[in-house]
Amino acid sequence: PALHRQRHQFVIDFVNLNKPKKVLDLGCSECRLLKTLKFHRDIELLAGLDINDSPCMFFRHKLAPVSTDYLQPSYDQLRIELYQGSVTQKDSRLRGFDLVTSIELIEHLSLADVELFSAVVFGYMTPVAVIVSTPNSEFNLLLPGVSGFRHIDHKFEWTRAEFRSWALKVCLDYGYEVEFTGVGQAPQEQQDSVGFCSQIGVFQRLGGRNGSNSPCEHLLPQWQQLYSVNYP
Ligand code: SAM
């Protein structure tokens, strides 16, 4: 399967195993991941945020209930919310999630904004789990035609060591533990030397579901709600 599908499948497998009730996708773009997650019966709140509102607005119809959704009574409650805003801004409506996903997003931020992202996501939203994926630059030598970065809008691409050092600092600063993995495998003999095509960190808040949410600062909402829908 295509790499973007493998990344989304990684999230879906995590959701199947951990059954989070509230899931937020950062940089949700065309809402593809949200659309797949809509079919998971354990999820009660599914939210998406992107700085760019046009793909969200164009594709939000994918999230609306279709007639067959009403025929399946197991949707006791599902709410979907889409926001326009930046992951560098705090918004108290986005606290209290069980899972926050950031799939191929951080490499679009300046390093200064990555610091803000860490503070907002791990320090302020304090979700139980966070999945972060980003390109692994060590894999680039296997990608035909890629000399600099994989995409013109990437501000950086990290080696495994660089990703690890950012992730471990986040854990120390904000009270998480992390496991490293990835999707997109190199041929067998190169797997150790280059790693995965997309590297993934799975962060869990220390103390898990019972770990404490830090007290909430009272802030004005920063993100603009674009859309919301309740399933029956
Ligand atoms: N997560 C999606 C996926 O898995 O296919 C799309 C990833 S796309 C490469 C990166 C997305 O991040 C874009 O939709 C972009 O608008 C969004 N983005 C970039 N900077 C952002 C920011 N500061 N806050 C929120 N979203 C941002």
PDB file of C-alpha atoms in Angstrom, residues 115-202:
ATOM      1  CA  GLU A 115       9.253  24.158  20.158  1.00  0.00           C
ATOM      2  CA  LEU A 116       5.837  25.851  20.395  1.00  0.00           C
ATOM      3  CA  PHE A 117       4.191  22.681  19.034  1.00  0.00           C
ATOM      4  CA  SER A 118       5.858  20.661  21.821  1.00  0.00           C
ATOM      5  CA  ALA A 119       4.679  23.114  24.467  1.00  0.00           C
ATOM      6  CA  VAL A 120       1.125  23.272  23.071  1.00  0.00           C
ATOM      7  CA  VAL A 121       0.623  19.557  22.428  1.00  0.00           C
ATOM      8  CA  PHE A 122       2.548  17.919  25.279  1.00  0.00           C
ATOM      9  CA  GLY A 123       2.565  20.778  27.775  1.00  0.00           C
ATOM     10  CA  TYR A 124      -0.924  22.224  27.313  1.00  0.00           C
ATOM     11  CA  MET A 125      -3.223  19.722  25.578  1.00  0.00           C
ATOM     12  CA  THR A 126      -1.597  16.910  27.616  1.00  0.00           C
ATOM     13  CA  PRO A 127      -3.319  14.019  25.791  1.00  0.00           C
ATOM     14  CA  VAL A 128      -2.899  10.458  27.076  1.00  0.00           C
ATOM     15  CA  ALA A 129      -1.106   9.442  23.858  1.00  0.00           C
ATOM     16  CA  VAL A 130       0.467  11.256  20.908  1.00  0.00           C
ATOM     17  CA  ILE A 131       1.554   9.764  17.583  1.00  0.00           C
ATOM     18  CA  VAL A 132       4.064  11.869  15.622  1.00  0.00           C
ATOM     19  CA  SER A 133       5.296  10.872  12.179  1.00  0.00           C
ATOM     20  CA  THR A 134       7.925  12.714  10.121  1.00  0.00           C
ATOM     21  CA  PRO A 135      10.267  11.819   7.251  1.00  0.00           C
ATOM     22  CA  ASN A 136      13.474   9.978   8.137  1.00  0.00           C
ATOM     23  CA  SER A 137      16.186  11.760   6.132  1.00  0.00           C
ATOM     24  CA  GLU A 138      18.479   8.723   6.273  1.00  0.00           C
ATOM     25  CA  PHE A 139      16.023   6.924   3.985  1.00  0.00           C
ATOM     26  CA  ASN A 140      16.220   9.618   1.284  1.00  0.00           C
ATOM     27  CA  LEU A 141      19.119   7.962  -0.538  1.00  0.00           C
ATOM     28  CA  LEU A 142      16.681   5.190  -1.484  1.00  0.00           C
ATOM     29  CA  LEU A 143      14.168   7.643  -2.958  1.00  0.00           C
ATOM     30  CA  PRO A 144      14.723   8.248  -6.646  1.00  0.00           C
ATOM     31  CA  GLY A 145      15.016  11.895  -7.640  1.00  0.00           C
ATOM     32  CA  VAL A 146      15.169  13.233  -4.072  1.00  0.00           C
ATOM     33  CA  SER A 147      18.283  15.322  -3.583  1.00  0.00           C
ATOM     34  CA  GLY A 148      17.312  17.971  -0.996  1.00  0.00           C
ATOM     35  CA  PHE A 149      14.117  17.559   0.999  1.00  0.00           C
ATOM     36  CA  ARG A 150      11.245  15.337  -0.100  1.00  0.00           C
ATOM     37  CA  HIS A 151       8.873  18.281  -0.427  1.00  0.00           C
ATOM     38  CA  ILE A 152       9.474  21.921  -1.217  1.00  0.00           C
ATOM     39  CA  ASP A 153       7.505  23.037   1.868  1.00  0.00           C
ATOM     40  CA  HIS A 154       9.614  20.983   4.326  1.00  0.00           C
ATOM     41  CA  LYS A 155      11.625  23.173   6.671  1.00  0.00           C
ATOM     42  CA  PHE A 156      13.780  20.242   7.831  1.00  0.00           C
ATOM     43  CA  GLU A 157      13.993  16.459   7.646  1.00  0.00           C
ATOM     44  CA  TRP A 158      15.496  14.676  10.608  1.00  0.00           C
ATOM     45  CA  THR A 159      17.781  11.662  10.945  1.00  0.00           C
ATOM     46  CA  ARG A 160      16.685   9.032  13.441  1.00  0.00           C
ATOM     47  CA  ALA A 161      19.112  10.511  15.991  1.00  0.00           C
ATOM     48  CA  GLU A 162      17.700  14.023  15.545  1.00  0.00           C
ATOM     49  CA  PHE A 163      14.108  12.817  15.922  1.00  0.00           C
ATOM     50  CA  ARG A 164      15.078  10.779  18.968  1.00  0.00           C
ATOM     51  CA  SER A 165      16.790  13.697  20.655  1.00  0.00           C
ATOM     52  CA  TRP A 166      13.760  15.991  20.106  1.00  0.00           C
ATOM     53  CA  ALA A 167      11.385  13.268  21.351  1.00  0.00           C
ATOM     54  CA  LEU A 168      13.413  12.447  24.462  1.00  0.00           C
ATOM     55  CA  LYS A 169      13.597  16.131  25.387  1.00  0.00           C
ATOM     56  CA  VAL A 170       9.801  16.382  25.025  1.00  0.00           C
ATOM     57  CA  CYS A 171       9.451  13.405  27.371  1.00  0.00           C
ATOM     58  CA  LEU A 172      11.715  14.983  29.978  1.00  0.00           C
ATOM     59  CA  ASP A 173      10.086  18.394  29.748  1.00  0.00           C
ATOM     60  CA  TYR A 174       6.452  17.273  29.765  1.00  0.00           C
ATOM     61  CA  GLY A 175       6.288  13.862  31.467  1.00  0.00           C
ATOM     62  CA  TYR A 176       5.884  11.358  28.626  1.00  0.00           C
ATOM     63  CA  GLU A 177       7.596   8.159  27.531  1.00  0.00           C
ATOM     64  CA  VAL A 178       8.168   7.334  23.874  1.00  0.00           C
ATOM     65  CA  GLU A 179       8.678   4.320  21.633  1.00  0.00           C
ATOM     66  CA  PHE A 180      10.169   4.624  18.167  1.00  0.00           C
ATOM     67  CA  THR A 181       8.986   2.798  15.087  1.00  0.00           C
ATOM     68  CA  GLY A 182       8.021   3.648  11.521  1.00  0.00           C
ATOM     69  CA  VAL A 183       6.429   2.615   8.249  1.00  0.00           C
ATOM     70  CA  GLY A 184       7.881   2.082   4.768  1.00  0.00           C
ATOM     71  CA  GLN A 185      10.584  -0.577   4.932  1.00  0.00           C
ATOM     72  CA  ALA A 186      13.909  -0.581   3.115  1.00  0.00           C
ATOM     73  CA  PRO A 187      15.139  -3.788   1.448  1.00  0.00           C
ATOM     74  CA  GLN A 188      16.190  -6.315   4.118  1.00  0.00           C
ATOM     75  CA  GLU A 189      19.946  -5.693   3.913  1.00  0.00           C
ATOM     76  CA  GLN A 190      19.520  -1.899   4.305  1.00  0.00           C
ATOM     77  CA  GLN A 191      16.909  -1.850   7.050  1.00  0.00           C
ATOM     78  CA  ASP A 192      19.334  -1.247   9.891  1.00  0.00           C
ATOM     79  CA  SER A 193      21.445   1.317   8.102  1.00  0.00           C
ATOM     80  CA  VAL A 194      18.631   3.567   6.827  1.00  0.00           C
ATOM     81  CA  GLY A 195      15.604   2.796   9.024  1.00  0.00           C
ATOM     82  CA  PHE A 196      11.980   3.395   7.990  1.00  0.00           C
ATOM     83  CA  CYS A 197      10.858   5.847   5.307  1.00  0.00           C
ATOM     84  CA  SER A 198       8.541   7.633   7.806  1.00  0.00           C
ATOM     85  CA  GLN A 199       9.710   7.586  11.386  1.00  0.00           C
ATOM     86  CA  ILE A 200       7.088   7.458  14.127  1.00  0.00           C
ATOM     87  CA  GLY A 201       7.201   8.244  17.823  1.00  0.00           C
ATOM     88  CA  VAL A 202       4.407   6.888  20.005  1.00  0.00           C
TER      89      VAL A 202
END
